[in-house]
Amino acid sequence: MIRVEKATKNYQSGKVKVRALDNVSLEVKKGEFVVLSGPSGSGKSTMLNVVGCLTRITEGRLWLADQEVSHFPDHFLAAVRREKIGFIFQQFNLLSGYSTWENVSFPLLPLGISEKERRIRAMKLLEELNLETRADFMANELSGGEQQRAAIARALINDPGIILADEPLSNIDMGHIRMVSDLLGELKKRGKTILVSSHELQTPMASLLDRTVYFDSGKILVP
Ligand SMILES: Nc1ncnc2c1ncn2[C@@H]1O[C@H](COP(=O)(O)OP(=O)(O)OP(=O)(O)O)[C@@H](O)[C@H]1O
Ligand SMILES: [Mg+2]
């Protein structure tokens, strides 16, 4: 389902060159729930961004759903991202000038779905995430944990086969950690492939996992 082969990702920031991923390979099967763990700066978010087609690897190859996408031009990559991937960002990336439900429904815009239908679908997910009372709030009026859950709803609205989540349990309280974990578990039951980064393994999620992959300095540690 997801296959990363000998991937290296270099970033150049001014004069400083960072090797965020250093010749890493990873395979995740359909329906697997895998956690990327490791210290800050070890390459977890970079790996998610690569798999999510948000950034390109410098060297190596990437397959999604049995299709090699590493050499796709940008507009094809954008289409792959839109159709196959739900991304829950570490920084949420909600648009502050829009309401919660509008933010959640944005991925449906390119599909030409009516506003009425977009609102119905957004409300259904917001209810699942206990956010329906915030549907008409502007995104900047939400608390950190509420923004996190809105970002989760937005990632799921397209019903993607692959769900990528960057630290989905940070910024939320114990009750909502349970809720988000249960939701991820439910998505796994529905056959979704889930790749999540986490500094530390939170117990509610641990029971759902198939395996943990440890990163250190851009490399995957072999158990
Ligand atoms: N856009 C960028 N430009 C330059 N360097 C970057 C960029 N993004 C990440 N890096 C660098 O790549 C390395 C890996 O970063 P990454 O965000 O993947 O780490 P992480 O494991 O997700 O860390 P954290 O747990 O703090 O989120 C870091 O040294 C970081 O400074
Ligand atoms: Mg990160």
Short mmCIF file of C-alpha atoms and ligand atoms in Angstrom, two decimals:
data_model
loop_
_atom_site.label_atom_id
_atom_site.label_comp_id
_atom_site.label_asym_id
_atom_site.label_seq_id
_atom_site.Cartn_x
_atom_site.Cartn_y
_atom_site.Cartn_z
CA MET A 1 0.00 0.00 0.00
CA ILE A 2 2.79 2.38 1.01
CA ARG A 3 6.33 1.59 -0.03
CA VAL A 4 9.29 3.85 0.50
CA GLU A 5 12.54 2.55 -0.93
CA LYS A 6 15.97 3.91 -0.04
CA ALA A 7 14.64 7.40 0.46
CA THR A 8 16.87 10.32 1.25
CA LYS A 9 15.56 13.81 1.88
CA ASN A 10 17.94 16.74 2.08
CA TYR A 11 16.87 20.19 3.13
CA GLN A 12 19.00 23.24 2.48
CA SER A 13 18.36 26.11 4.84
CA GLY A 14 20.81 28.92 4.09
CA LYS A 15 24.23 27.37 4.35
CA VAL A 16 23.08 24.52 6.53
CA LYS A 17 22.25 21.24 4.87
CA VAL A 18 20.06 18.79 6.78
CA ARG A 19 19.67 15.16 5.86
CA ALA A 20 16.17 14.69 7.29
CA LEU A 21 15.86 11.17 5.86
CA ASP A 22 18.93 9.09 5.25
CA ASN A 23 18.43 6.10 2.95
CA VAL A 24 15.30 4.76 4.69
CA SER A 25 12.99 2.04 3.48
CA LEU A 26 9.52 1.34 4.85
CA GLU A 27 6.61 -0.79 3.75
CA VAL A 28 3.11 -0.48 5.19
CA LYS A 29 0.44 -2.93 4.12
CA LYS A 30 -3.19 -2.08 3.43
CA GLY A 31 -5.10 -1.88 6.71
CA GLU A 32 -1.97 -1.65 8.84
CA PHE A 33 -1.69 0.87 11.68
CA VAL A 34 1.94 1.92 12.12
CA VAL A 35 3.43 4.48 14.47
CA LEU A 36 6.59 6.44 13.67
CA SER A 37 8.37 7.13 16.92
CA GLY A 38 11.64 8.83 17.83
CA PRO A 39 13.13 12.02 19.23
CA SER A 40 12.43 15.53 18.00
CA GLY A 41 14.12 16.20 14.65
CA SER A 42 14.57 12.52 13.82
CA GLY A 43 12.56 12.68 10.57
CA LYS A 44 9.04 11.55 11.50
CA SER A 45 7.20 14.53 10.03
CA THR A 46 9.45 14.49 6.97
CA MET A 47 8.50 10.86 6.35
CA LEU A 48 4.79 11.69 6.64
CA ASN A 49 5.22 14.66 4.28
CA VAL A 50 6.97 12.42 1.77
CA VAL A 51 4.29 9.71 1.93
CA GLY A 52 1.60 12.42 1.79
CA CYS A 53 3.14 13.79 -1.43
CA LEU A 54 3.68 17.18 0.17
CA THR A 55 7.40 17.09 -0.46
CA ARG A 56 9.60 15.10 -2.79
CA ILE A 57 12.44 12.86 -1.76
CA THR A 58 15.90 13.84 -2.98
CA GLU A 59 16.75 10.22 -3.78
CA GLY A 60 14.82 6.97 -3.66
CA ARG A 61 11.36 5.79 -4.72
CA LEU A 62 7.79 5.95 -3.41
CA TRP A 63 4.82 3.74 -4.21
CA LEU A 64 1.24 4.35 -3.12
CA ALA A 65 -1.43 1.72 -3.81
CA ASP A 66 0.85 -0.26 -6.14
CA GLN A 67 1.67 2.78 -8.22
CA GLU A 68 5.06 4.42 -8.28
CA VAL A 69 4.46 8.11 -7.75
CA SER A 70 8.03 9.37 -7.18
CA HIS A 71 8.34 10.68 -10.71
CA PHE A 72 4.83 12.07 -11.09
CA PRO A 73 4.62 15.71 -12.10
CA ASP A 74 3.26 18.09 -9.46
CA HIS A 75 -0.34 18.20 -10.69
CA PHE A 76 -0.59 14.38 -10.70
CA LEU A 77 0.89 14.28 -7.21
CA ALA A 78 -1.71 16.82 -6.08
CA ALA A 79 -4.45 14.59 -7.48
CA VAL A 80 -3.03 11.53 -5.70
CA ARG A 81 -2.95 13.51 -2.47
CA ARG A 82 -6.54 14.68 -2.93
CA GLU A 83 -7.97 11.28 -3.73
CA LYS A 84 -5.99 8.84 -1.63
CA ILE A 85 -4.68 10.68 1.41
CA GLY A 86 -6.09 12.28 4.52
CA PHE A 87 -3.45 14.33 6.31
CA ILE A 88 -3.74 15.52 9.90
CA PHE A 89 -1.01 18.13 10.32
CA GLN A 90 1.05 18.88 13.41
CA GLN A 91 0.17 22.57 12.97
CA PHE A 92 -3.48 21.89 11.98
CA ASN A 93 -3.31 24.39 9.04
CA LEU A 94 -6.92 25.55 9.38
CA LEU A 95 -7.84 28.70 7.45
CA SER A 96 -8.71 31.30 10.05
CA GLY A 97 -11.04 33.35 7.85
CA TYR A 98 -13.44 30.44 7.47
CA SER A 99 -15.79 28.59 9.77
CA THR A 100 -15.08 25.17 11.22
CA TRP A 101 -17.48 23.35 8.92
CA GLU A 102 -16.12 25.18 5.86
CA ASN A 103 -12.58 24.18 6.80
CA VAL A 104 -13.69 20.58 7.23
CA SER A 105 -15.43 20.56 3.85
CA PHE A 106 -12.63 22.17 1.80
CA PRO A 107 -11.30 18.86 0.37
CA LEU A 108 -14.73 18.36 -1.25
CA LEU A 109 -14.56 21.63 -3.19
CA PRO A 110 -12.59 20.32 -6.19
CA LEU A 111 -15.12 17.49 -6.51
CA GLY A 112 -17.93 19.89 -7.36
CA ILE A 113 -20.15 18.79 -4.45
CA SER A 114 -22.93 21.24 -3.54
CA GLU A 115 -22.64 23.44 -0.46
CA LYS A 116 -25.67 21.73 1.11
CA GLU A 117 -24.12 18.27 0.71
CA ARG A 118 -20.72 19.50 1.90
CA ARG A 119 -22.31 20.88 5.06
CA ILE A 120 -24.21 17.63 5.70
CA ARG A 121 -21.02 15.58 5.42
CA ALA A 122 -19.00 18.01 7.53
CA MET A 123 -21.66 18.03 10.26
CA LYS A 124 -21.69 14.25 10.44
CA LEU A 125 -17.95 14.15 11.12
CA LEU A 126 -18.10 17.10 13.50
CA GLU A 127 -20.72 15.20 15.51
CA GLU A 128 -18.48 12.14 15.66
CA LEU A 129 -15.74 14.38 17.04
CA ASN A 130 -17.99 16.17 19.51
CA LEU A 131 -17.55 19.48 17.70
CA GLU A 132 -20.99 20.08 16.20
CA THR A 133 -21.62 23.06 18.48
CA ARG A 134 -18.51 24.71 16.99
CA ALA A 135 -19.50 24.22 13.34
CA ASP A 136 -20.19 27.91 12.71
CA PHE A 137 -17.33 29.29 14.80
CA MET A 138 -14.44 30.76 12.86
CA ALA A 139 -11.41 28.47 12.95
CA ASN A 140 -9.42 31.01 14.97
CA GLU A 141 -12.12 30.93 17.67
CA LEU A 142 -11.43 27.28 18.46
CA SER A 143 -9.20 26.02 21.26
CA GLY A 144 -6.07 24.07 20.33
CA GLY A 145 -7.74 20.72 20.99
CA GLU A 146 -10.83 21.76 19.02
CA GLN A 147 -8.65 22.81 16.10
CA GLN A 148 -6.94 19.45 16.27
CA ARG A 149 -10.27 17.63 16.03
CA ALA A 150 -11.45 19.90 13.20
CA ALA A 151 -8.23 19.04 11.35
CA ILE A 152 -9.01 15.36 11.87
CA ALA A 153 -12.51 15.82 10.46
CA ARG A 154 -11.06 17.61 7.43
CA ALA A 155 -8.64 14.73 6.82
CA LEU A 156 -11.47 12.20 6.84
CA ILE A 157 -14.10 13.97 4.77
CA ASN A 158 -12.84 12.54 1.46
CA ASP A 159 -12.91 9.01 2.88
CA PRO A 160 -9.25 8.45 1.94
CA GLY A 161 -7.61 5.02 1.93
CA ILE A 162 -4.47 6.31 3.63
CA ILE A 163 -4.56 8.40 6.79
CA LEU A 164 -1.43 10.22 7.89
CA ALA A 165 -1.38 11.97 11.24
CA ASP A 166 1.43 14.05 12.67
CA GLU A 167 1.27 13.90 16.48
CA PRO A 168 -2.54 13.56 16.56
CA LEU A 169 -2.69 13.17 20.32
CA SER A 170 -0.66 16.21 21.26
CA ASN A 171 -2.63 19.28 22.35
CA ILE A 172 -5.69 17.34 23.45
CA ASP A 173 -6.97 16.33 26.87
CA MET A 174 -7.38 12.78 28.19
CA GLY A 175 -11.06 12.49 27.22
CA HIS A 176 -10.37 13.50 23.66
CA ILE A 177 -7.24 11.34 23.46
CA ARG A 178 -9.62 8.44 24.06
CA MET A 179 -12.03 9.75 21.42
CA VAL A 180 -9.35 10.24 18.76
CA SER A 181 -7.80 6.85 19.53
CA ASP A 182 -11.20 5.19 19.24
CA LEU A 183 -11.76 6.95 15.94
CA LEU A 184 -8.40 5.77 14.58
CA GLY A 185 -9.28 2.26 15.76
CA GLU A 186 -12.63 2.49 13.96
CA LEU A 187 -10.86 3.64 10.77
CA LYS A 188 -8.49 0.71 11.02
CA LYS A 189 -11.51 -1.61 11.29
CA ARG A 190 -12.84 -0.05 8.10
CA GLY A 191 -9.62 -1.11 6.34
CA LYS A 192 -7.80 2.23 6.29
CA THR A 193 -4.02 2.28 6.25
CA ILE A 194 -2.82 4.52 9.07
CA LEU A 195 0.58 6.06 9.65
CA VAL A 196 0.97 8.20 12.73
CA SER A 197 3.92 9.99 14.30
CA SER A 198 4.30 10.25 18.02
CA HIS A 199 7.04 11.35 20.42
CA GLU A 200 5.76 8.86 22.92
CA LEU A 201 3.32 6.04 22.76
CA GLN A 202 0.08 6.98 24.45
CA THR A 203 -1.55 3.96 26.01
CA PRO A 204 -4.98 4.35 24.35
CA MET A 205 -3.33 4.08 20.93
CA ALA A 206 -0.88 1.33 21.82
CA SER A 207 -3.59 -1.34 21.80
CA LEU A 208 -4.56 -0.46 18.21
CA LEU A 209 -1.12 -0.57 16.67
CA ASP A 210 0.33 -3.22 14.45
CA ARG A 211 3.88 -1.99 14.94
CA THR A 212 6.17 0.87 15.82
CA VAL A 213 9.00 2.10 13.62
CA TYR A 214 11.76 3.99 15.45
CA PHE A 215 13.53 6.93 13.84
CA ASP A 216 16.83 8.41 14.91
CA SER A 217 18.78 11.10 13.01
CA GLY A 218 16.91 10.42 9.77
CA LYS A 219 17.41 6.66 9.92
CA ILE A 220 15.06 3.84 10.84
CA LEU A 221 16.40 1.76 13.69
CA VAL A 222 16.26 -1.94 13.04
CA PRO A 223 14.82 -3.78 16.03
N1 LIG B 1 11.39 22.68 5.53
C1 LIG B 1 12.55 22.40 6.14
N2 LIG B 1 13.68 23.08 5.83
C2 LIG B 1 14.85 22.78 6.42
N3 LIG B 1 15.01 21.80 7.34
C3 LIG B 1 13.92 21.11 7.70
C4 LIG B 1 12.64 21.35 7.12
N4 LIG B 1 11.74 20.50 7.67
C5 LIG B 1 12.44 19.74 8.55
N5 LIG B 1 13.75 20.10 8.57
C6 LIG B 1 14.81 19.49 9.38
O1 LIG B 1 14.76 18.08 9.17
C7 LIG B 1 14.97 17.38 10.39
C8 LIG B 1 13.82 16.42 10.63
O2 LIG B 1 12.66 17.18 10.91
P1 LIG B 1 11.24 16.52 11.18
O3 LIG B 1 10.27 17.63 11.24
O4 LIG B 1 11.01 15.45 10.20
O5 LIG B 1 11.46 15.87 12.63
P2 LIG B 1 10.41 15.18 13.62
O6 LIG B 1 10.93 13.83 13.94
O7 LIG B 1 9.05 15.27 13.06
O8 LIG B 1 10.52 16.11 14.91
P3 LIG B 1 9.39 16.53 15.99
O9 LIG B 1 9.21 15.36 16.90
O10 LIG B 1 10.02 17.70 16.69
O11 LIG B 1 8.15 16.91 15.26
C9 LIG B 1 15.13 18.42 11.47
O12 LIG B 1 16.51 18.57 11.74
C10 LIG B 1 14.57 19.69 10.87
O13 LIG B 1 15.25 20.84 11.33
MG MG B 2 7.33 16.30 13.65
#
